[in-house]
Tab-separated table of C-alpha atoms in Angstrom:
chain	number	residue	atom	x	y	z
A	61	UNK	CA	4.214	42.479	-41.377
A	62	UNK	CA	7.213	44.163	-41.762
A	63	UNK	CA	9.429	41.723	-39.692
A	64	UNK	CA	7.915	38.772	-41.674
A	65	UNK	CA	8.691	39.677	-44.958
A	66	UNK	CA	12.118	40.852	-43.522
A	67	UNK	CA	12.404	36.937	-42.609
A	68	UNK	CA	10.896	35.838	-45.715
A	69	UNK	CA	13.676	37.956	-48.101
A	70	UNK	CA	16.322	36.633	-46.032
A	71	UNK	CA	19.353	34.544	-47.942
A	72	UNK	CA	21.982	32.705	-47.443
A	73	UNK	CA	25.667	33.107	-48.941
A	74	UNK	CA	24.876	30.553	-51.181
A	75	UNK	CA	22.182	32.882	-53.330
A	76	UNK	CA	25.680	34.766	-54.081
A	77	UNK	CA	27.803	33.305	-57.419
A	78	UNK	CA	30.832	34.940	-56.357
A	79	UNK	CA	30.703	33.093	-53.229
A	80	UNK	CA	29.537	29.829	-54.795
A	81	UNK	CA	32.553	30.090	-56.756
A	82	UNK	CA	35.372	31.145	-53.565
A	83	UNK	CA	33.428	28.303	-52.095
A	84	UNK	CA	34.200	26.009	-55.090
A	85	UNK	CA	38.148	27.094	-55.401
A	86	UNK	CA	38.615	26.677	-51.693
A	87	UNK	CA	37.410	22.813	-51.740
A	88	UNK	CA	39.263	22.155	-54.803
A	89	UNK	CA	42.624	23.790	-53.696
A	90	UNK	CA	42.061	21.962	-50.043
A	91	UNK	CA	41.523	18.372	-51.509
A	92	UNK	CA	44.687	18.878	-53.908
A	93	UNK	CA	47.009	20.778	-50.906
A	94	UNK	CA	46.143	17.241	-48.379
A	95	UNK	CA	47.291	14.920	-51.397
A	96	UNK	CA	50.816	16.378	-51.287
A	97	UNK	CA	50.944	16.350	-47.565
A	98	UNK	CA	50.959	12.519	-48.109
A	99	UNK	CA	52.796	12.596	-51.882
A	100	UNK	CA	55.994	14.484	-50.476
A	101	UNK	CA	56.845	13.174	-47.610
A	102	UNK	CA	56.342	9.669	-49.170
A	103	UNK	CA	58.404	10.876	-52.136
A	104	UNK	CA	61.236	11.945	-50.247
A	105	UNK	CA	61.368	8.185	-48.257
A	106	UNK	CA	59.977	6.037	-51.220
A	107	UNK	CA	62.111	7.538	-53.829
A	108	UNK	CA	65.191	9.841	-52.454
A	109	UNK	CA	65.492	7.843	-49.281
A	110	UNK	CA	65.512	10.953	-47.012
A	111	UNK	CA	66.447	10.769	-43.530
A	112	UNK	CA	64.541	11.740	-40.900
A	113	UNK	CA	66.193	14.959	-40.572
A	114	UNK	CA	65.222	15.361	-44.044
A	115	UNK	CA	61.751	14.573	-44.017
A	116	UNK	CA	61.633	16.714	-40.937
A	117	UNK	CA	63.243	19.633	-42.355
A	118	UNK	CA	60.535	19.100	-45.488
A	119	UNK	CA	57.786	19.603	-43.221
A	120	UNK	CA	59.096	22.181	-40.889
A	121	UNK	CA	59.715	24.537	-44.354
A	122	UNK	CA	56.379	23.936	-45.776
A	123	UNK	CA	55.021	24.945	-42.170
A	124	UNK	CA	57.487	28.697	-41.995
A	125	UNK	CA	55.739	30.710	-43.804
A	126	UNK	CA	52.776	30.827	-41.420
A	127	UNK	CA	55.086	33.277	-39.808
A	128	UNK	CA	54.872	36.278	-41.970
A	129	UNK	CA	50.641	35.359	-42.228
A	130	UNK	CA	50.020	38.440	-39.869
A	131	UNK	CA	51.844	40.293	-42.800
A	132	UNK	CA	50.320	38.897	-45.520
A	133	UNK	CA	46.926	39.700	-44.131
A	134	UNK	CA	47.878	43.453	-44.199
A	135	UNK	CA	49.666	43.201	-47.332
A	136	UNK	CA	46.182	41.908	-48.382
A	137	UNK	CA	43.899	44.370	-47.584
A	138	UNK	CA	45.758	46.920	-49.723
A	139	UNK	CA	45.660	45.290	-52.905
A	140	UNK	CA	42.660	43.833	-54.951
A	141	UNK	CA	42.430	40.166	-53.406
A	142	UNK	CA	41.079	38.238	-56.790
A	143	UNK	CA	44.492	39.088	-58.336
A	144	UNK	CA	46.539	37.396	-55.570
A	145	UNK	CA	44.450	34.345	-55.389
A	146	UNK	CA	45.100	33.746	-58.735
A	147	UNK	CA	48.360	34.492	-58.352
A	148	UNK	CA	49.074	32.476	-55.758
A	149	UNK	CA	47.178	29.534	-57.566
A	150	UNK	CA	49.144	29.689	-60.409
A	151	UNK	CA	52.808	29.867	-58.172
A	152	UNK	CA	51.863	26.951	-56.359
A	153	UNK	CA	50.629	24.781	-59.652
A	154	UNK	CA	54.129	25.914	-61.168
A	155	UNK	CA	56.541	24.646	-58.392
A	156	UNK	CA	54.187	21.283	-58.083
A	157	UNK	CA	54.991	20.353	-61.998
A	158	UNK	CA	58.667	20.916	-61.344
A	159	UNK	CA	58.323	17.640	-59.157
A	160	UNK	CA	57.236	15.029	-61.897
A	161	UNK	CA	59.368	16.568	-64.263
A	162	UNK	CA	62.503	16.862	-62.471
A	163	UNK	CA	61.806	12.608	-61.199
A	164	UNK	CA	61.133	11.919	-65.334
A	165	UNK	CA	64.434	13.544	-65.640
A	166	UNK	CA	66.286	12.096	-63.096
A	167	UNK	CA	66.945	14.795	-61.442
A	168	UNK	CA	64.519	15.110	-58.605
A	169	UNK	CA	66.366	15.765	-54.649
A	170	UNK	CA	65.095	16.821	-51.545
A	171	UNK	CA	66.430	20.294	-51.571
A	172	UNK	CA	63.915	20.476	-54.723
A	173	UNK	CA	60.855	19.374	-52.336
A	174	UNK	CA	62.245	21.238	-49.549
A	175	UNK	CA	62.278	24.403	-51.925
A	176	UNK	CA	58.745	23.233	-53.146
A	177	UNK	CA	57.119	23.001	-49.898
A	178	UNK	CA	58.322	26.503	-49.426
A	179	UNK	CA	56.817	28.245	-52.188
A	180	UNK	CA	53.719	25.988	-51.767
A	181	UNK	CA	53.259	27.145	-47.798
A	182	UNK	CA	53.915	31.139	-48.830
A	183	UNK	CA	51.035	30.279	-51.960
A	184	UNK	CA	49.192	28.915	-49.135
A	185	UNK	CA	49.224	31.991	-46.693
A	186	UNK	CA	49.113	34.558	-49.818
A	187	UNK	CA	45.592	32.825	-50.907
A	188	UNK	CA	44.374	32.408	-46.982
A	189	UNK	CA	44.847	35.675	-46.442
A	190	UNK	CA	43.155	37.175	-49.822
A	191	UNK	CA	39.852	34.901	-49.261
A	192	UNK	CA	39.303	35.708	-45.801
A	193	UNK	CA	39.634	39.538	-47.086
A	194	UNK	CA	37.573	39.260	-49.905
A	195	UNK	CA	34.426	37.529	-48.090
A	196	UNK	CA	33.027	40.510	-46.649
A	197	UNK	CA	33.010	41.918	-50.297
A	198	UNK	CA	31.429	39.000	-51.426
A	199	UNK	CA	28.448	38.321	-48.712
A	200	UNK	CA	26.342	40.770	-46.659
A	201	UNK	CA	26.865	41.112	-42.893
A	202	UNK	CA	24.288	39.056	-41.720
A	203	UNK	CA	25.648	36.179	-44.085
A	204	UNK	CA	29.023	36.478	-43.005
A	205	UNK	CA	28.205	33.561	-40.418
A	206	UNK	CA	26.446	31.400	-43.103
A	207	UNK	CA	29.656	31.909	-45.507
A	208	UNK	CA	32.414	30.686	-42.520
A	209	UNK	CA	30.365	27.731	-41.754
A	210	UNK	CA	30.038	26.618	-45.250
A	211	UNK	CA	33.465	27.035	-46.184
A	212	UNK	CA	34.346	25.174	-42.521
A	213	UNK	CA	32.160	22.345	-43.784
A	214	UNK	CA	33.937	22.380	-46.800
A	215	UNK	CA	37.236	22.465	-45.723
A	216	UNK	CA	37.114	19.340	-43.456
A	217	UNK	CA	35.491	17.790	-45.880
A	218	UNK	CA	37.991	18.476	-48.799
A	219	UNK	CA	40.782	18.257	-46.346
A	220	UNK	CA	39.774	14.471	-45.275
A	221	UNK	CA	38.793	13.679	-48.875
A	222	UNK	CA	42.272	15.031	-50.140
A	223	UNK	CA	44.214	12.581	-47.811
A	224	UNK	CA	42.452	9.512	-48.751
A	225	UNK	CA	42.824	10.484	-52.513
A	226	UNK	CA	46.389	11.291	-51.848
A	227	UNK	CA	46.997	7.691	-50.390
A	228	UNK	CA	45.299	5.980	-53.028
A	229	UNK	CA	46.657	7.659	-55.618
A	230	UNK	CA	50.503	7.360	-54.123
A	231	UNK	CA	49.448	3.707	-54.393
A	232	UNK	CA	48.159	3.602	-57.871
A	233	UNK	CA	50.796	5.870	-60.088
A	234	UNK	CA	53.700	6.764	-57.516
A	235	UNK	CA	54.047	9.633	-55.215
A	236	UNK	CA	55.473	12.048	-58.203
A	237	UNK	CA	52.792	11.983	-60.441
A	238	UNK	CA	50.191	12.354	-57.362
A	239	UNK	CA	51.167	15.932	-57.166
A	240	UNK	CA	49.901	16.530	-60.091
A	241	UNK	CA	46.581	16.218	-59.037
A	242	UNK	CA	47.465	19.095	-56.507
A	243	UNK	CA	48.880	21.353	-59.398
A	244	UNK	CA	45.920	20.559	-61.371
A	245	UNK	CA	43.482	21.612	-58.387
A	246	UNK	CA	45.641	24.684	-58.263
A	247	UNK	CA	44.369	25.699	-61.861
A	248	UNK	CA	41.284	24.898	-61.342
A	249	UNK	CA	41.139	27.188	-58.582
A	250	UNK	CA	42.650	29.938	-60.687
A	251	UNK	CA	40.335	29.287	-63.567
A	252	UNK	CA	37.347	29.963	-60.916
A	253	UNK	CA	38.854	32.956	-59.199
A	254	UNK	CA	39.157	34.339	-62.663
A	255	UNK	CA	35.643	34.005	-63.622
A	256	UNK	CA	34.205	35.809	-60.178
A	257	UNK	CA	33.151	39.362	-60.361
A	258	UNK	CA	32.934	41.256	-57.744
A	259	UNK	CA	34.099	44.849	-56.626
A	260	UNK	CA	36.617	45.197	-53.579
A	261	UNK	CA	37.645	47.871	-51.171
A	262	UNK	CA	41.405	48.305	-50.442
A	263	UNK	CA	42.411	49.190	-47.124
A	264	UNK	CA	45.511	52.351	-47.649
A	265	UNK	CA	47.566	51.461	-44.255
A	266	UNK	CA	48.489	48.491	-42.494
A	267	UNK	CA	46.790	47.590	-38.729
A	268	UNK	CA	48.855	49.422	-35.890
């Protein structure tokens, strides 16, 4: 009897708003982040007429900061994560609206992308890091399985979903105002992590 009703109270991460909403964020921000893996690159050849040094240097910056993730993953677990995602959110919607205003002005070169993929691929490993952090605090255990599938699900489909919006809309209104959609997916993120509640536990010294 015991076992069965153990069974029969059993849920999945997705009785749990907070993770509802991480889930939420994480498919936004994913869909936004693959349209500006196909607006910048076809910025900087469409518009600036990069080389392929250029464009290669573009996507080699927005890759480096993957090397200090280790790093951020400590840094992490010693501050409250919901603070940094938002954080992070709002950096990388900032440097994206410097793109479609610097090509209304004029003004727009590829040390600007170069220095926008940058910021973009540190937001990137500042929010990875705080989500995978703040799961535990937002599922049980036994859901912790439950909560990485669904957000795997999610990602590949937000990541596939992103690029095919990202072509289109390159095709439709230009490569410079496609970002925006990215910068806008950014804030809607933020506006999300904002609204969840949940308590966290900070970790005082970093992994040995």
């Amino acid at each position: 009897m015991t076992g069965g009703a153990t069974g029969a109270t059993k849920t999945t991460a997705w009785s749990r708003p907070a993770f509802r909403l991480l889930l939420a964020a994480e498919s936004v921000t994913l869909s936004g982040a693959a349209v500006s893996t196909v607006a910048l690159p076809a910025l900087a050849v469409l518009e600036l007429r990069a080389s392929t040094t250029e464009v290669a240097a573009l996507a080699f910056l927005g890759q480096l900061p993957n090397a200090v993730a280790l790093f951020a993953g400590a840094l992490s677990d010693r501050h409250p994560k919901r603070p940094q995602l938002i954080a992070s959110d709002l950096t990388a919607a900032g440097a994206l609206v410097t793109i479609p205003a610097a090509a209304l002005a004029g003004a727009l070169t590829v040390g600007q992308l170069c220095a926008v993929a940058i910021v973009l691929g540190a937001a990137k490993v500042t929010h990875d890091a705080a989500a995978i952090s703040l799961l535990p605090a937002i599922v049980d255990p036994d859901q912790l399985q439950d909560a990485n599938s669904r957000l795997g699900a999610a990602s590949a489909l937000a990541d596939s979903a992103g690029t095919n919006a990202g072509a289109a809309l390159v095709g439709a209104i230009g490569p410079a105002r496609a970002v925006l959609a990215d910068a806008l997916s950014f804030l809607v993120s933020a506006i999300l992590m904002w609204r969840m509640r949940v308590p966290e536990t900070l970790t005082e010294s970093f992994p040995t």
